[in-house]
Amino acid sequence: MKNIVFPFVRLLIATIIFWSFSFCLFITIRYYQAGTEGGKAFQIGKGLQELDADVVPFIYWLEFGLYAGIVVGFVYAIVEFIFQKLQLDKLATGLVLLQKSFIYLLMLVLSTNFIVHLIEVQIDRNLPNGSGWWLENKVFWLVVGYFVVCSLIFSFFKLAKENFGRGVFFNQLIGKYKKPREERRIFMFLDLQASTTIAEQLGHFKYSELIQECFYDLNHVLPNFDAEIYQYVGDEAVISWSFDRGIKDNNCVELFYKFQDRLLKKQKSYIKKFGLLPKFKAGLHGGKLIVTEVGSIKKEIAYHGDVINTSARIQGECNTYSQTLLISEILLQKLKLHKYKLESIGNIALKGKEKEVKLFSINR
């Protein structure tokens, strides 16, 4: 249940804050705009000589902006969450935009009617609210235009988060990693088992669809465990946590098994579509490494150091010892895995490393 509630609450808070701010900004601009309108333009049915004595206080309009932001933010969050959970975003972009545009236009008409009625009751103003009033109302279509612009801004930041990862886009904006910085992070290298055999069995097109479907399901569980995608490399995903977030509630281990559970839950779907149930193996390790921004034509955040290389080598030992999840002793000591079965694999000489690394397997 929390896998649904927590992500929705986070999205709801973000949309309400965003739209409340946006509508309050719109009202502020309209209220103080230059020219003959200004704040007095909000008075309906008054002669110019009466305006000075009967201007509605600015704070009242901001209240209505907050009401509008809460209503629009709530509906906006529901629509975005439903599209995400039902994976409707996998449809053609044009079709998704058309569907959302219709829903949002309907939402604007209904929410504007509600706000207009609220204004009439609270400040005793006679505002246009007859049947179909919005069709020819210039202010309404101005609000629609403003809503479209704000939606594009919101979508831009949403896409930036999805493409760069949580916090990465903001860190690039402020130049946090222009100079190399040392951080403690945890890495998981997650790889499809028997990938070569499956690729030969399915063919490259169907195999690509399988990987795409698996990573959709992986992304479904990632937010619940504070995880970030560092890279997709073929049929492998490189997942990362800040050290504290990774060990909190055993997030770095829980993610792996929650992903397995999701694949099992969709077993019938996978077997029907691909004739098999995909299984993954993973290696976990953590410690200090260097983080920096690289590139100029295509910028990205890069991690350099022994931690990331060791994580990849640990995952490479899964087949050798017939295990699905291996972890270094260094990271294991930071976790509290009471409900899991732990087995020492021993000190292993990993490729490219002089010192042996003690590994453990984790099973349920």
GROMACS .gro file of C-alpha atoms in nm:
model
  364
    1MET     CA    1   0.000   0.000   0.000
    2LYS     CA    2   0.281   0.241   0.089
    3ASN     CA    3   0.429   0.180  -0.258
    4ILE     CA    4   0.126   0.362  -0.396
    5VAL     CA    5   0.049   0.613  -0.122
    6PHE     CA    6   0.398   0.761  -0.066
    7PRO     CA    7   0.477   0.835  -0.433
    8PHE     CA    8   0.131   0.989  -0.478
    9VAL     CA    9   0.168   1.205  -0.167
   10ARG     CA   10   0.507   1.330  -0.289
   11LEU     CA   11   0.360   1.414  -0.630
   12LEU     CA   12   0.052   1.575  -0.470
   13ILE     CA   13   0.260   1.801  -0.247
   14ALA     CA   14   0.478   1.904  -0.543
   15THR     CA   15   0.182   1.984  -0.771
   16ILE     CA   16  -0.013   2.177  -0.505
   17ILE     CA   17   0.293   2.389  -0.420
   18PHE     CA   18   0.369   2.447  -0.788
   19TRP     CA   19   0.015   2.542  -0.891
   20SER     CA   20  -0.053   2.750  -0.581
   21PHE     CA   21   0.260   2.951  -0.651
   22SER     CA   22   0.172   2.975  -1.023
   23PHE     CA   23  -0.182   3.104  -0.966
   24CYS     CA   24  -0.069   3.347  -0.694
   25LEU     CA   25   0.194   3.478  -0.935
   26PHE     CA   26  -0.071   3.516  -1.206
   27ILE     CA   27  -0.298   3.710  -0.968
   28THR     CA   28  -0.010   3.930  -0.853
   29ILE     CA   29   0.080   4.020  -1.213
   30ARG     CA   30  -0.284   4.089  -1.301
   31TYR     CA   31  -0.346   4.289  -0.986
   32TYR     CA   32  -0.048   4.518  -1.023
   33GLN     CA   33  -0.026   4.530  -1.401
   34ALA     CA   34   0.029   4.873  -1.561
   35GLY     CA   35  -0.236   5.058  -1.761
   36THR     CA   36  -0.601   5.128  -1.703
   37GLU     CA   37  -0.676   4.794  -1.542
   38GLY     CA   38  -0.438   4.739  -1.253
   39GLY     CA   39  -0.586   4.590  -0.939
   40LYS     CA   40  -0.911   4.772  -1.001
   41ALA     CA   41  -0.981   4.558  -1.304
   42PHE     CA   42  -1.101   4.294  -1.063
   43GLN     CA   43  -1.407   4.501  -0.984
   44ILE     CA   44  -1.702   4.386  -1.192
   45GLY     CA   45  -1.991   4.614  -1.272
   46LYS     CA   46  -1.845   4.925  -1.110
   47GLY     CA   47  -1.799   5.267  -1.265
   48LEU     CA   48  -1.449   5.413  -1.268
   49GLN     CA   49  -1.550   5.676  -1.011
   50GLU     CA   50  -1.648   5.402  -0.766
   51LEU     CA   51  -1.336   5.193  -0.792
   52ASP     CA   52  -1.111   5.369  -0.544
   53ALA     CA   53  -1.361   5.324  -0.263
   54ASP     CA   54  -1.430   4.964  -0.335
   55VAL     CA   55  -1.107   4.788  -0.424
   56VAL     CA   56  -1.091   4.431  -0.295
   57PRO     CA   57  -0.777   4.380  -0.080
   58PHE     CA   58  -0.494   4.201  -0.256
   59ILE     CA   59  -0.476   3.933   0.014
   60TYR     CA   60  -0.830   3.821  -0.074
   61TRP     CA   61  -0.725   3.748  -0.431
   62LEU     CA   62  -0.423   3.555  -0.312
   63GLU     CA   63  -0.657   3.335  -0.107
   64PHE     CA   64  -0.850   3.252  -0.423
   65GLY     CA   65  -0.519   3.179  -0.595
   66LEU     CA   66  -0.437   2.929  -0.320
   67TYR     CA   67  -0.781   2.768  -0.354
   68ALA     CA   68  -0.730   2.737  -0.730
   69GLY     CA   69  -0.379   2.595  -0.678
   70ILE     CA   70  -0.506   2.330  -0.436
   71VAL     CA   71  -0.794   2.223  -0.663
   72VAL     CA   72  -0.586   2.220  -0.983
   73GLY     CA   73  -0.285   2.065  -0.809
   74PHE     CA   74  -0.497   1.784  -0.666
   75VAL     CA   75  -0.655   1.695  -1.002
   76TYR     CA   76  -0.324   1.739  -1.184
   77ALA     CA   77  -0.154   1.496  -0.945
   78ILE     CA   78  -0.430   1.238  -0.991
   79VAL     CA   79  -0.408   1.256  -1.373
   80GLU     CA   80  -0.027   1.236  -1.380
   81PHE     CA   81  -0.024   0.951  -1.128
   82ILE     CA   82  -0.287   0.748  -1.316
   83PHE     CA   83  -0.102   0.791  -1.646
   84GLN     CA   84   0.221   0.683  -1.476
   85LYS     CA   85   0.079   0.383  -1.289
   86LEU     CA   86  -0.118   0.252  -1.587
   87GLN     CA   87   0.192   0.313  -1.800
   88LEU     CA   88  -0.018   0.515  -2.044
   89ASP     CA   89   0.291   0.725  -2.109
   90LYS     CA   90   0.410   0.434  -2.322
   91LEU     CA   91   0.147   0.539  -2.578
   92ALA     CA   92   0.233   0.778  -2.860
   93THR     CA   93   0.330   1.118  -2.718
   94GLY     CA   94   0.075   1.300  -2.937
   95LEU     CA   95  -0.208   1.077  -2.815
   96VAL     CA   96  -0.105   1.124  -2.451
   97LEU     CA   97  -0.095   1.503  -2.495
   98LEU     CA   98  -0.439   1.500  -2.658
   99GLN     CA   99  -0.589   1.293  -2.377
  100LYS     CA  100  -0.433   1.508  -2.105
  101SER     CA  101  -0.534   1.832  -2.280
  102PHE     CA  102  -0.899   1.727  -2.286
  103ILE     CA  103  -0.891   1.627  -1.918
  104TYR     CA  104  -0.716   1.949  -1.813
  105LEU     CA  105  -0.956   2.171  -2.013
  106LEU     CA  106  -1.250   2.002  -1.843
  107MET     CA  107  -1.075   2.044  -1.507
  108LEU     CA  108  -1.017   2.417  -1.573
  109VAL     CA  109  -1.382   2.476  -1.663
  110LEU     CA  110  -1.506   2.299  -1.349
  111SER     CA  111  -1.247   2.447  -1.113
  112THR     CA  112  -1.299   2.799  -1.252
  113ASN     CA  113  -1.674   2.766  -1.199
  114PHE     CA  114  -1.605   2.662  -0.840
  115ILE     CA  115  -1.365   2.952  -0.775
  116VAL     CA  116  -1.599   3.205  -0.940
  117HIS     CA  117  -1.885   3.087  -0.718
  118LEU     CA  118  -1.654   3.112  -0.415
  119ILE     CA  119  -1.559   3.469  -0.505
  120GLU     CA  120  -1.924   3.571  -0.546
  121VAL     CA  121  -2.012   3.435  -0.204
  122GLN     CA  122  -1.712   3.576  -0.013
  123ILE     CA  123  -1.681   3.926  -0.159
  124ASP     CA  124  -2.030   3.980  -0.299
  125ARG     CA  125  -1.938   4.027  -0.664
  126ASN     CA  126  -2.148   3.949  -0.967
  127LEU     CA  127  -1.917   3.748  -1.194
  128PRO     CA  128  -1.999   3.575  -1.524
  129ASN     CA  129  -2.107   3.218  -1.447
  130GLY     CA  130  -2.391   3.137  -1.686
  131SER     CA  131  -2.402   2.829  -1.904
  132GLY     CA  132  -2.105   2.830  -2.143
  133TRP     CA  133  -1.974   3.162  -2.004
  134TRP     CA  134  -1.615   3.046  -2.048
  135LEU     CA  135  -1.642   3.008  -2.426
  136GLU     CA  136  -1.625   3.384  -2.489
  137ASN     CA  137  -1.460   3.501  -2.167
  138LYS     CA  138  -1.117   3.652  -2.241
  139VAL     CA  139  -0.990   3.613  -1.886
  140PHE     CA  140  -1.071   3.241  -1.887
  141TRP     CA  141  -0.873   3.184  -2.207
  142LEU     CA  142  -0.591   3.395  -2.064
  143VAL     CA  143  -0.589   3.155  -1.768
  144VAL     CA  144  -0.587   2.861  -2.013
  145GLY     CA  145  -0.286   3.007  -2.194
  146TYR     CA  146  -0.108   3.065  -1.864
  147PHE     CA  147  -0.194   2.710  -1.756
  148VAL     CA  148  -0.040   2.570  -2.076
  149VAL     CA  149   0.283   2.764  -2.019
  150CYS     CA  150   0.303   2.652  -1.654
  151SER     CA  151   0.226   2.291  -1.757
  152LEU     CA  152   0.516   2.302  -2.002
  153ILE     CA  153   0.745   2.431  -1.725
  154PHE     CA  154   0.624   2.157  -1.487
  155SER     CA  155   0.668   1.893  -1.760
  156PHE     CA  156   1.018   2.025  -1.833
  157PHE     CA  157   1.127   1.974  -1.472
  158LYS     CA  158   0.951   1.636  -1.460
  159LEU     CA  159   1.132   1.522  -1.776
  160ALA     CA  160   1.460   1.661  -1.642
  161LYS     CA  161   1.414   1.455  -1.326
  162GLU     CA  162   1.328   1.142  -1.527
  163ASN     CA  163   1.619   1.181  -1.770
  164PHE     CA  164   1.890   1.305  -1.534
  165GLY     CA  165   1.772   1.141  -1.213
  166ARG     CA  166   1.646   1.293  -0.890
  167GLY     CA  167   1.853   1.593  -0.786
  168VAL     CA  168   2.102   1.558  -1.073
  169PHE     CA  169   1.949   1.832  -1.291
  170PHE     CA  170   1.941   2.076  -0.999
  171ASN     CA  171   2.300   1.991  -0.908
  172GLN     CA  172   2.403   2.062  -1.267
  173LEU     CA  173   2.218   2.395  -1.263
  174ILE     CA  174   2.405   2.512  -0.954
  175GLY     CA  175   2.734   2.367  -1.078
  176LYS     CA  176   2.779   2.142  -0.777
  177TYR     CA  177   3.002   1.898  -0.964
  178LYS     CA  178   3.197   2.139  -1.185
  179LYS     CA  179   3.491   2.048  -0.968
  180PRO     CA  180   3.542   1.685  -0.857
  181ARG     CA  181   3.393   1.607  -0.515
  182GLU     CA  182   3.437   1.308  -0.287
  183GLU     CA  183   3.117   1.132  -0.177
  184ARG     CA  184   3.014   0.807  -0.010
  185ARG     CA  185   2.777   0.609  -0.230
  186ILE     CA  186   2.639   0.259  -0.276
  187PHE     CA  187   2.620   0.094  -0.617
  188MET     CA  188   2.426  -0.202  -0.747
  189PHE     CA  189   2.504  -0.358  -1.083
  190LEU     CA  190   2.185  -0.536  -1.192
  191ASP     CA  191   2.211  -0.770  -1.489
  192LEU     CA  192   1.977  -1.008  -1.672
  193GLN     CA  193   2.067  -1.375  -1.619
  194ALA     CA  194   2.141  -1.586  -1.929
  195SER     CA  195   2.109  -1.275  -2.145
  196THR     CA  196   2.299  -1.418  -2.444
  197THR     CA  197   2.081  -1.732  -2.454
  198ILE     CA  198   1.760  -1.527  -2.422
  199ALA     CA  199   1.872  -1.287  -2.696
  200GLU     CA  200   1.934  -1.577  -2.935
  201GLN     CA  201   1.600  -1.732  -2.842
  202LEU     CA  202   1.389  -1.419  -2.884
  203GLY     CA  203   1.570  -1.231  -3.160
  204HIS     CA  204   1.699  -0.877  -3.121
  205PHE     CA  205   1.363  -0.697  -3.159
  206LYS     CA  206   1.171  -0.910  -2.907
  207TYR     CA  207   1.473  -0.911  -2.676
  208SER     CA  208   1.479  -0.532  -2.681
  209GLU     CA  209   1.109  -0.528  -2.587
  210LEU     CA  210   1.184  -0.763  -2.297
  211ILE     CA  211   1.459  -0.537  -2.161
  212GLN     CA  212   1.233  -0.234  -2.203
  213GLU     CA  213   0.954  -0.405  -2.009
  214CYS     CA  214   1.190  -0.515  -1.731
  215PHE     CA  215   1.327  -0.165  -1.686
  216TYR     CA  216   0.975  -0.020  -1.678
  217ASP     CA  217   0.906  -0.252  -1.386
  218LEU     CA  218   1.238  -0.160  -1.224
  219ASN     CA  219   1.150   0.209  -1.248
  220HIS     CA  220   0.816   0.132  -1.088
  221VAL     CA  221   0.984   0.026  -0.761
  222LEU     CA  222   1.289   0.258  -0.760
  223PRO     CA  223   1.126   0.565  -0.596
  224ASN     CA  224   1.011   0.362  -0.297
  225PHE     CA  225   1.371   0.288  -0.201
  226ASP     CA  226   1.534   0.630  -0.265
  227ALA     CA  227   1.732   0.483  -0.554
  228GLU     CA  228   1.869   0.654  -0.863
  229ILE     CA  229   1.955   0.514  -1.203
  230TYR     CA  230   2.312   0.599  -1.293
  231GLN     CA  231   2.324   0.421  -1.629
  232TYR     CA  232   2.157   0.166  -1.851
  233VAL     CA  233   2.418  -0.040  -2.035
  234GLY     CA  234   2.256  -0.292  -2.266
  235ASP     CA  235   2.067  -0.537  -2.043
  236GLU     CA  236   2.234  -0.400  -1.731
  237ALA     CA  237   2.117  -0.121  -1.499
  238VAL     CA  238   2.356   0.060  -1.266
  239ILE     CA  239   2.169   0.181  -0.958
  240SER     CA  240   2.305   0.422  -0.700
  241TRP     CA  241   2.224   0.560  -0.355
  242SER     CA  242   2.382   0.816  -0.128
  243PHE     CA  243   2.537   0.601   0.146
  244ASP     CA  244   2.290   0.698   0.418
  245ARG     CA  245   1.985   0.646   0.196
  246GLY     CA  246   2.114   0.312   0.076
  247ILE     CA  247   2.159   0.163   0.423
  248LYS     CA  248   1.842   0.319   0.566
  249ASP     CA  249   1.583   0.041   0.609
  250ASN     CA  250   1.819  -0.181   0.403
  251ASN     CA  251   1.702   0.001   0.089
  252CYS     CA  252   1.983  -0.131  -0.130
  253VAL     CA  253   1.883  -0.492  -0.058
  254GLU     CA  254   1.506  -0.445  -0.032
  255LEU     CA  255   1.499  -0.293  -0.381
  256PHE     CA  256   1.640  -0.608  -0.537
  257TYR     CA  257   1.376  -0.835  -0.384
  258LYS     CA  258   1.091  -0.594  -0.444
  259PHE     CA  259   1.194  -0.593  -0.812
  260GLN     CA  260   1.195  -0.973  -0.808
  261ASP     CA  261   0.847  -0.973  -0.651
  262ARG     CA  262   0.716  -0.742  -0.921
  263LEU     CA  263   0.851  -0.968  -1.196
  264LEU     CA  264   0.689  -1.270  -1.028
  265LYS     CA  265   0.362  -1.080  -0.996
  266LYS     CA  266   0.367  -1.025  -1.373
  267GLN     CA  267   0.483  -1.380  -1.450
  268LYS     CA  268   0.180  -1.468  -1.665
  269SER     CA  269   0.222  -1.151  -1.868
  270TYR     CA  270   0.593  -1.215  -1.932
  271ILE     CA  271   0.542  -1.581  -2.024
  272LYS     CA  272   0.253  -1.494  -2.257
  273LYS     CA  273   0.450  -1.221  -2.433
  274PHE     CA  274   0.806  -1.360  -2.425
  275GLY     CA  275   0.773  -1.725  -2.326
  276LEU     CA  276   0.986  -1.681  -2.014
  277LEU     CA  277   1.015  -1.508  -1.677
  278PRO     CA  278   1.326  -1.284  -1.666
  279LYS     CA  279   1.559  -1.326  -1.368
  280PHE     CA  280   1.829  -1.085  -1.257
  281LYS     CA  281   2.151  -1.103  -1.062
  282ALA     CA  282   2.319  -0.818  -0.876
  283GLY     CA  283   2.635  -0.709  -0.698
  284LEU     CA  284   2.644  -0.452  -0.414
  285HIS     CA  285   2.930  -0.245  -0.277
  286GLY     CA  286   2.975   0.100  -0.122
  287GLY     CA  287   3.235   0.350  -0.014
  288LYS     CA  288   3.408   0.672  -0.113
  289LEU     CA  289   3.453   0.780  -0.474
  290ILE     CA  290   3.484   1.094  -0.687
  291VAL     CA  291   3.183   1.259  -0.850
  292THR     CA  292   3.226   1.516  -1.126
  293GLU     CA  293   3.055   1.666  -1.430
  294VAL     CA  294   3.204   1.558  -1.763
  295GLY     CA  295   3.149   1.650  -2.127
  296SER     CA  296   3.044   1.965  -2.306
  297ILE     CA  297   2.825   1.855  -2.599
  298LYS     CA  298   2.652   1.594  -2.381
  299LYS     CA  299   2.704   1.660  -2.012
  300GLU     CA  300   2.653   1.402  -1.742
  301ILE     CA  301   2.754   1.325  -1.386
  302ALA     CA  302   3.031   1.064  -1.376
  303TYR     CA  303   3.160   0.851  -1.089
  304HIS     CA  304   3.528   0.760  -1.071
  305GLY     CA  305   3.691   0.527  -0.826
  306ASP     CA  306   3.736   0.177  -0.694
  307VAL     CA  307   3.379   0.149  -0.557
  308ILE     CA  308   3.207   0.141  -0.893
  309ASN     CA  309   3.461  -0.098  -1.045
  310THR     CA  310   3.439  -0.334  -0.747
  311SER     CA  311   3.057  -0.334  -0.762
  312ALA     CA  312   3.074  -0.444  -1.126
  313ARG     CA  313   3.327  -0.720  -1.046
  314ILE     CA  314   3.112  -0.849  -0.758
  315GLN     CA  315   2.813  -0.883  -0.990
  316GLY     CA  316   3.037  -1.073  -1.230
  317GLU     CA  317   3.093  -1.341  -0.963
  318CYS     CA  318   2.720  -1.427  -0.935
  319ASN     CA  319   2.737  -1.692  -1.208
  320THR     CA  320   3.056  -1.841  -1.064
  321TYR     CA  321   2.888  -1.913  -0.730
  322SER     CA  322   2.532  -1.963  -0.862
  323GLN     CA  323   2.396  -1.670  -0.661
  324THR     CA  324   2.154  -1.392  -0.749
  325LEU     CA  325   2.275  -1.129  -0.500
  326LEU     CA  326   2.630  -1.081  -0.371
  327ILE     CA  327   2.750  -0.809  -0.136
  328SER     CA  328   3.088  -0.700  -0.001
  329GLU     CA  329   3.160  -0.749   0.368
  330ILE     CA  330   3.235  -0.376   0.401
  331LEU     CA  331   2.879  -0.283   0.302
  332LEU     CA  332   2.716  -0.579   0.475
  333GLN     CA  333   2.850  -0.462   0.812
  334LYS     CA  334   2.647  -0.141   0.777
  335LEU     CA  335   2.318  -0.325   0.721
  336LYS     CA  336   2.082  -0.513   0.952
  337LEU     CA  337   1.963  -0.808   0.748
  338HIS     CA  338   1.799  -1.017   1.019
  339LYS     CA  339   1.527  -1.158   0.792
  340TYR     CA  340   1.771  -1.275   0.522
  341LYS     CA  341   1.994  -1.579   0.494
  342LEU     CA  342   2.359  -1.479   0.471
  343GLU     CA  343   2.636  -1.710   0.356
  344SER     CA  344   3.005  -1.632   0.333
  345ILE     CA  345   3.151  -1.692  -0.012
  346GLY     CA  346   3.502  -1.623   0.114
  347ASN     CA  347   3.785  -1.390   0.015
  348ILE     CA  348   3.768  -1.353  -0.361
  349ALA     CA  349   4.037  -1.221  -0.592
  350LEU     CA  350   3.834  -0.993  -0.817
  351LYS     CA  351   3.963  -0.916  -1.164
  352GLY     CA  352   4.180  -0.604  -1.168
  353LYS     CA  353   4.216  -0.584  -0.789
  354GLU     CA  354   4.527  -0.667  -0.591
  355LYS     CA  355   4.352  -0.721  -0.257
  356GLU     CA  356   4.095  -0.993  -0.211
  357VAL     CA  357   3.739  -0.888  -0.121
  358LYS     CA  358   3.527  -1.090   0.119
  359LEU     CA  359   3.183  -1.156  -0.032
  360PHE     CA  360   2.853  -1.280   0.108
  361SER     CA  361   2.545  -1.410  -0.064
  362ILE     CA  362   2.199  -1.286   0.039
  363ASN     CA  363   1.890  -1.501   0.006
  364ARG     CA  364   1.539  -1.499   0.146
   0.00000   0.00000   0.00000
